Coordinates of C-alpha atoms and ligand atoms in Angstrom, one line a residue:
M220 CA 6.9 6.3 -23.3
K221 CA 7.9 5.1 -19.8
K222 CA 9.8 1.9 -19.1
I223 CA 8.6 0.7 -15.7
L224 CA 9.9 -2.0 -13.3
I225 CA 7.6 -3.2 -10.5
V226 CA 9.5 -4.9 -7.8
G227 CA 7.3 -7.1 -5.6
A228 CA 4.9 -7.5 -8.5
G229 CA 3.2 -10.6 -7.1
G230 CA 1.8 -8.9 -4.0
Q231 CA -1.6 -7.4 -3.2
I232 CA -0.8 -4.0 -4.9
G233 CA 1.7 -5.3 -7.5
T234 CA -0.7 -7.8 -9.0
E235 CA -3.3 -5.0 -9.9
L236 CA -0.7 -2.3 -10.5
K237 CA 0.8 -4.4 -13.3
T238 CA -2.5 -4.6 -15.2
Y239 CA -3.3 -0.9 -14.5
L240 CA 0.1 0.3 -15.8
R241 CA 0.1 -2.1 -18.8
E242 CA -3.3 -0.7 -19.9
R243 CA -1.7 2.8 -20.0
Y244 CA 1.9 2.1 -21.1
G245 CA 1.7 -1.2 -23.0
E246 CA 2.6 -4.8 -22.0
A247 CA 6.3 -4.6 -23.0
N248 CA 6.9 -1.4 -21.0
V249 CA 6.0 -2.8 -17.6
I250 CA 8.4 -5.4 -16.3
A251 CA 7.0 -7.4 -13.4
A252 CA 9.7 -8.7 -11.0
D253 CA 9.3 -11.0 -8.0
L254 CA 11.0 -13.9 -6.2
Q255 CA 9.3 -16.2 -8.7
A256 CA 8.8 -15.3 -12.3
N257 CA 5.3 -15.9 -13.7
P258 CA 5.7 -18.4 -16.6
S259 CA 2.5 -17.2 -18.3
D260 CA 3.7 -13.6 -18.5
Q261 CA 6.5 -12.9 -21.0
Y262 CA 7.4 -9.6 -19.2
S263 CA 7.7 -11.2 -15.8
I264 CA 11.2 -11.8 -14.4
Q265 CA 12.7 -13.4 -11.3
L266 CA 14.4 -11.0 -8.9
D267 CA 15.5 -11.1 -5.3
A268 CA 15.1 -7.4 -4.3
M269 CA 17.9 -7.9 -1.8
D270 CA 20.3 -8.5 -4.7
A271 CA 21.6 -5.1 -5.6
S272 CA 23.6 -6.3 -8.6
A273 CA 20.7 -8.3 -10.1
L274 CA 18.5 -5.2 -9.8
S275 CA 21.1 -3.0 -11.4
L276 CA 21.5 -5.5 -14.3
I277 CA 17.7 -5.5 -14.9
V278 CA 17.4 -1.7 -14.8
N279 CA 20.3 -1.4 -17.3
K280 CA 19.2 -4.2 -19.6
H281 CA 15.6 -3.0 -19.9
K282 CA 16.4 0.8 -19.9
I283 CA 14.1 1.2 -16.9
D284 CA 13.2 4.9 -16.0
T285 CA 10.6 4.3 -13.3
I286 CA 10.7 1.8 -10.3
Y287 CA 7.8 0.9 -8.1
N288 CA 9.3 -0.8 -5.0
L289 CA 6.5 -2.7 -3.4
V290 CA 8.5 -5.2 -1.4
A291 CA 7.5 -5.2 2.3
L292 CA 7.0 -7.4 5.3
L293 CA 3.8 -5.9 6.8
S294 CA 3.1 -4.8 10.3
A295 CA 1.8 -7.9 12.1
R296 CA 4.3 -10.2 10.4
G297 CA 7.1 -7.7 11.2
E298 CA 6.5 -8.1 14.9
Q299 CA 7.2 -11.8 14.7
D300 CA 10.7 -11.2 13.3
P301 CA 11.8 -7.5 13.7
A302 CA 15.4 -8.2 12.3
L303 CA 14.0 -9.8 9.2
A304 CA 11.4 -7.0 8.7
W305 CA 14.2 -4.4 8.9
K306 CA 16.5 -6.4 6.6
I307 CA 13.8 -6.8 3.9
N308 CA 12.0 -3.5 4.1
M309 CA 15.1 -1.3 4.3
G310 CA 17.3 -3.6 2.0
A311 CA 14.8 -3.4 -0.8
L312 CA 14.3 0.4 -0.4
L313 CA 18.1 1.1 -0.3
N314 CA 18.7 -1.0 -3.4
A315 CA 15.9 0.8 -5.3
L316 CA 17.2 4.2 -4.2
E317 CA 20.8 3.4 -5.1
V318 CA 19.9 2.0 -8.6
A319 CA 17.7 5.0 -9.1
R320 CA 20.6 7.3 -8.3
Q321 CA 22.9 5.3 -10.7
Y322 CA 20.4 5.3 -13.7
G323 CA 18.4 8.5 -13.1
C324 CA 15.1 6.6 -12.4
Q325 CA 12.0 7.9 -10.7
V326 CA 11.2 5.7 -7.7
F327 CA 8.0 5.0 -5.7
T328 CA 7.9 3.3 -2.3
P329 CA 4.8 3.1 -0.2
S330 CA 4.8 4.4 3.3
S331 CA 1.8 3.7 5.6
I332 CA -0.5 4.8 8.4
G333 CA 1.8 2.5 10.3
A334 CA 4.4 5.3 10.2
F335 CA 2.4 6.9 13.0
G336 CA 2.5 5.8 16.6
P337 CA 0.4 6.4 19.7
D338 CA 1.8 9.9 20.3
A339 CA 0.5 11.2 17.0
P340 CA -2.9 13.0 17.0
K341 CA -5.6 10.3 16.4
E342 CA -8.2 12.3 14.6
N343 CA -7.4 14.2 11.4
T344 CA -3.8 13.2 11.8
P345 CA -1.8 16.0 10.1
Q346 CA 0.7 15.5 7.3
D347 CA 3.5 16.9 9.4
T348 CA 3.3 15.9 13.0
I349 CA 4.9 13.8 15.7
M350 CA 5.2 10.2 14.5
H351 CA 7.0 8.0 17.1
P352 CA 6.0 4.6 15.6
T353 CA 6.2 1.7 18.1
T354 CA 6.4 -1.2 15.6
V355 CA 9.3 -2.3 13.5
Y356 CA 7.2 -1.8 10.4
G357 CA 6.5 1.8 11.4
I358 CA 10.1 2.4 12.2
C359 CA 11.0 1.1 8.7
K360 CA 8.4 3.3 7.2
V361 CA 9.6 6.5 8.9
T362 CA 13.2 5.6 8.1
G363 CA 12.2 4.9 4.5
E364 CA 10.4 8.3 4.3
L365 CA 13.5 10.1 5.5
M366 CA 15.8 8.1 3.2
S367 CA 13.6 8.9 0.2
N368 CA 13.7 12.6 1.1
Y369 CA 17.5 12.3 1.6
Y370 CA 18.1 10.8 -1.8
Y371 CA 16.0 13.6 -3.3
Q372 CA 17.8 16.4 -1.5
R373 CA 21.3 15.0 -1.8
F374 CA 21.3 13.3 -5.2
G375 CA 18.2 14.7 -7.0
V376 CA 16.5 11.2 -7.1
D377 CA 12.9 11.7 -8.0
A378 CA 11.6 9.7 -5.0
R379 CA 7.8 9.9 -4.2
S380 CA 5.6 8.1 -1.7
V381 CA 2.2 8.0 -0.1
R382 CA 1.2 6.8 3.4
F383 CA -1.3 4.2 2.4
P384 CA -4.1 3.1 4.7
G385 CA -5.4 -0.5 4.7
I386 CA -6.0 -1.4 1.0
I387 CA -9.2 -3.4 0.2
S388 CA -9.1 -5.5 -2.9
N389 CA -10.3 -8.7 -4.5
A390 CA -7.6 -9.9 -6.9
S391 CA -4.8 -11.0 -4.5
L392 CA -5.1 -11.4 -0.8
P393 CA -2.8 -9.3 1.5
G394 CA -0.7 -11.1 4.1
G395 CA 0.8 -10.2 7.4
G396 CA -0.9 -6.9 7.8
T397 CA -3.1 -5.5 10.6
T398 CA -5.8 -4.2 8.2
D399 CA -6.1 -7.6 6.4
Y400 CA -9.3 -8.4 8.3
A401 CA -11.1 -5.8 6.1
V402 CA -10.3 -7.9 3.0
E403 CA -10.6 -11.4 4.5
V404 CA -14.1 -10.7 6.0
F405 CA -15.5 -10.4 2.4
Y406 CA -14.2 -13.8 1.4
S407 CA -15.8 -15.4 4.5
A408 CA -19.1 -13.5 4.1
V409 CA -19.4 -14.4 0.4
K410 CA -18.5 -18.1 1.0
G411 CA -21.1 -18.3 3.8
E412 CA -18.4 -18.9 6.4
K413 CA -18.3 -17.4 9.9
F414 CA -15.7 -14.7 10.2
I415 CA -13.4 -14.5 13.3
C416 CA -12.3 -10.9 13.7
P417 CA -8.8 -10.3 15.3
I418 CA -9.4 -6.5 15.7
P419 CA -11.6 -5.0 18.4
A420 CA -15.1 -4.1 17.3
D421 CA -14.8 -0.3 17.7
R422 CA -11.2 0.1 16.4
R423 CA -11.3 2.6 13.6
M424 CA -8.6 2.7 10.9
D425 CA -8.3 4.5 7.5
M426 CA -9.0 2.3 4.5
M427 CA -9.1 2.6 0.7
Y428 CA -10.5 0.6 -2.2
M429 CA -7.8 -0.7 -4.7
P430 CA -9.0 1.4 -7.7
D431 CA -8.3 4.6 -5.6
A432 CA -5.0 3.2 -4.5
L433 CA -3.9 2.6 -8.1
D434 CA -5.0 6.1 -9.1
A435 CA -3.1 7.5 -6.2
L436 CA 0.1 5.8 -7.3
H437 CA -0.3 6.9 -10.9
D438 CA -1.4 10.4 -10.2
L439 CA 1.4 11.1 -7.8
M440 CA 4.0 9.6 -10.1
T441 CA 2.8 11.7 -13.0
A442 CA 2.3 14.9 -11.0
D443 CA 4.3 18.0 -11.8
S444 CA 7.5 17.8 -9.7
D445 CA 7.5 21.5 -8.9
R446 CA 4.2 21.2 -7.0
L447 CA 5.4 18.5 -4.7
V448 CA 6.5 19.8 -1.3
H449 CA 6.3 16.5 0.7
R450 CA 8.8 14.1 -0.8
N451 CA 8.7 11.8 2.2
G452 CA 5.1 10.5 1.9
Y453 CA 1.7 12.0 1.5
N454 CA -1.2 11.2 3.8
V455 CA -4.0 9.6 1.7
T456 CA -7.3 8.2 2.8
A457 CA -10.7 7.4 1.4
M458 CA -12.7 6.1 4.3
S459 CA -12.3 5.3 8.0
F460 CA -14.3 2.6 9.7
S461 CA -14.2 0.0 12.5
P462 CA -15.1 -3.7 12.2
E463 CA -18.6 -3.1 13.7
I464 CA -19.3 -0.5 11.0
L465 CA -18.0 -2.6 8.2
F466 CA -19.8 -5.8 9.4
A467 CA -23.1 -3.9 9.6
K468 CA -22.8 -2.9 6.0
I469 CA -22.0 -6.5 5.0
K470 CA -25.0 -7.8 7.0
E471 CA -27.3 -5.3 5.2
R472 CA -26.4 -7.1 2.0
I473 CA -25.8 -10.7 3.3
P474 CA -28.3 -11.1 6.2
T475 CA -26.9 -14.6 7.0
F476 CA -23.4 -13.3 7.5
E477 CA -22.0 -14.4 10.9
Y478 CA -19.0 -13.2 12.9
E479 CA -17.4 -13.2 16.3
Y480 CA -14.4 -11.5 17.9
A481 CA -11.2 -13.2 19.0
V482 CA -8.9 -10.3 19.4
D483 CA -5.3 -10.9 18.5
P484 CA -3.1 -9.1 21.1
I485 CA -0.4 -8.1 18.6
K486 CA -2.9 -6.7 16.1
D487 CA -4.8 -5.0 18.9
S488 CA -1.6 -3.4 20.2
I489 CA -0.5 -2.3 16.7
S490 CA -3.9 -0.9 15.6
S491 CA -4.4 0.9 18.9
G492 CA -1.4 3.1 18.1
W493 CA -2.5 4.0 14.6
P494 CA -4.6 7.0 13.6
D495 CA -8.4 6.8 13.5
S496 CA -8.5 9.1 10.5
L497 CA -5.9 11.0 8.4
D498 CA -5.9 14.5 7.1
D499 CA -5.0 14.2 3.4
N500 CA -5.3 17.8 2.4
C501 CA -1.6 18.2 1.3
A502 CA -2.1 15.4 -1.3
R503 CA -5.4 17.1 -2.4
I504 CA -3.6 20.5 -2.8
E505 CA -0.3 19.4 -4.2
W506 CA -1.3 16.7 -6.8
D507 CA -5.1 16.8 -6.9
W508 CA -5.7 13.6 -4.9
N509 CA -9.5 12.9 -5.0
P510 CA -10.7 9.4 -4.0
K511 CA -13.8 8.1 -5.8
W512 CA -14.8 5.1 -3.7
G513 CA -16.7 5.4 -0.4
L514 CA -17.7 2.7 2.1
D515 CA -21.1 1.7 0.5
A516 CA -19.9 1.6 -3.1
M517 CA -16.8 -0.4 -2.0
V518 CA -18.9 -3.0 -0.1
D519 CA -21.3 -3.4 -3.0
D520 CA -18.4 -3.9 -5.5
M521 CA -16.4 -6.3 -3.3
I522 CA -19.4 -8.6 -2.8
S523 CA -20.4 -8.5 -6.4
V524 CA -16.9 -9.3 -7.7
L525 CA -16.2 -12.0 -5.1
R526 CA -19.6 -13.7 -5.8
K527 CA -18.5 -14.0 -9.5
K528 CA -15.0 -15.2 -8.5
L529 CA -15.8 -17.6 -5.6
L530 CA -19.3 -19.0 -6.2
Ligands
AKB295 C1 -0.7 -3.3 7.4 O1 -1.8 -3.5 8.0 O2 0.4 -3.6 7.9 C2 -0.7 -2.6 6.1 C3 -0.6 -1.1 6.3 C4 -1.7 -0.3 6.8 O3 0.5 -0.6 6.1 N1 -1.9 -2.9 5.4

């Protein structure tokens, strides 16, 4: 049985990953760490991911063999404070890789579509291609990919990663990302509030519904190591759409839904450099990646879950 530590467990992915992993491995085998402990969760602990000694003590004490490092300052927030973004994103990763080296842990850290910049091919962006990110978030992601690969090659650390697109979910809101609009719009639409969209109407980006993202994490981490050629980060995607495509789908289901565009220059600039659609064939071949949720099914489910939650 695995003994898992999720660092950054209170975030958008961590909140749902905790439940997903506990269903498979048992409550006591999934320790959830974040800046604040959750008093109603007996397996939740307080941890500052920047504190290497505290992380090492926890890994030792709980006999952890698998670490999910989900700590990140996302793309738009990163542009407001590049030094802080570098410190947090790289600090948390290096601490996770070092402790994994010390205790022989497997370690997952998400990369992102943000690892690509405007020089990368826009359509069917290949797994291995020119990257040249132009945001501090993207620079951290490419560096993180290289560091994960380095720790694997040099020290044998079983480091694995995917390049996540925008993740759409309904349990915990994202914050500070460029793709956040694709989550926030559902909250406005279900509550009957007008949505102000910060992304240009025709700007396409890759997206994925949370159940597929959780399967991607679990399937990659349990995949046969011998099959994995790309240790740095696998392209994964489930759908690619622009605001105008998504809003039309929402309007088909909620005809009173209203929106307008007030494009945010930072988010415009970030998203204009990202791929329109990724090629995720390597993930499909090397660990059988196969997303189940398309755009229509995702929109139906988001609206139905949020109606129960918010109304
Ligand atoms: C962001 O928008 O910054 C993230 C991402 C795509 O990595 N959601």
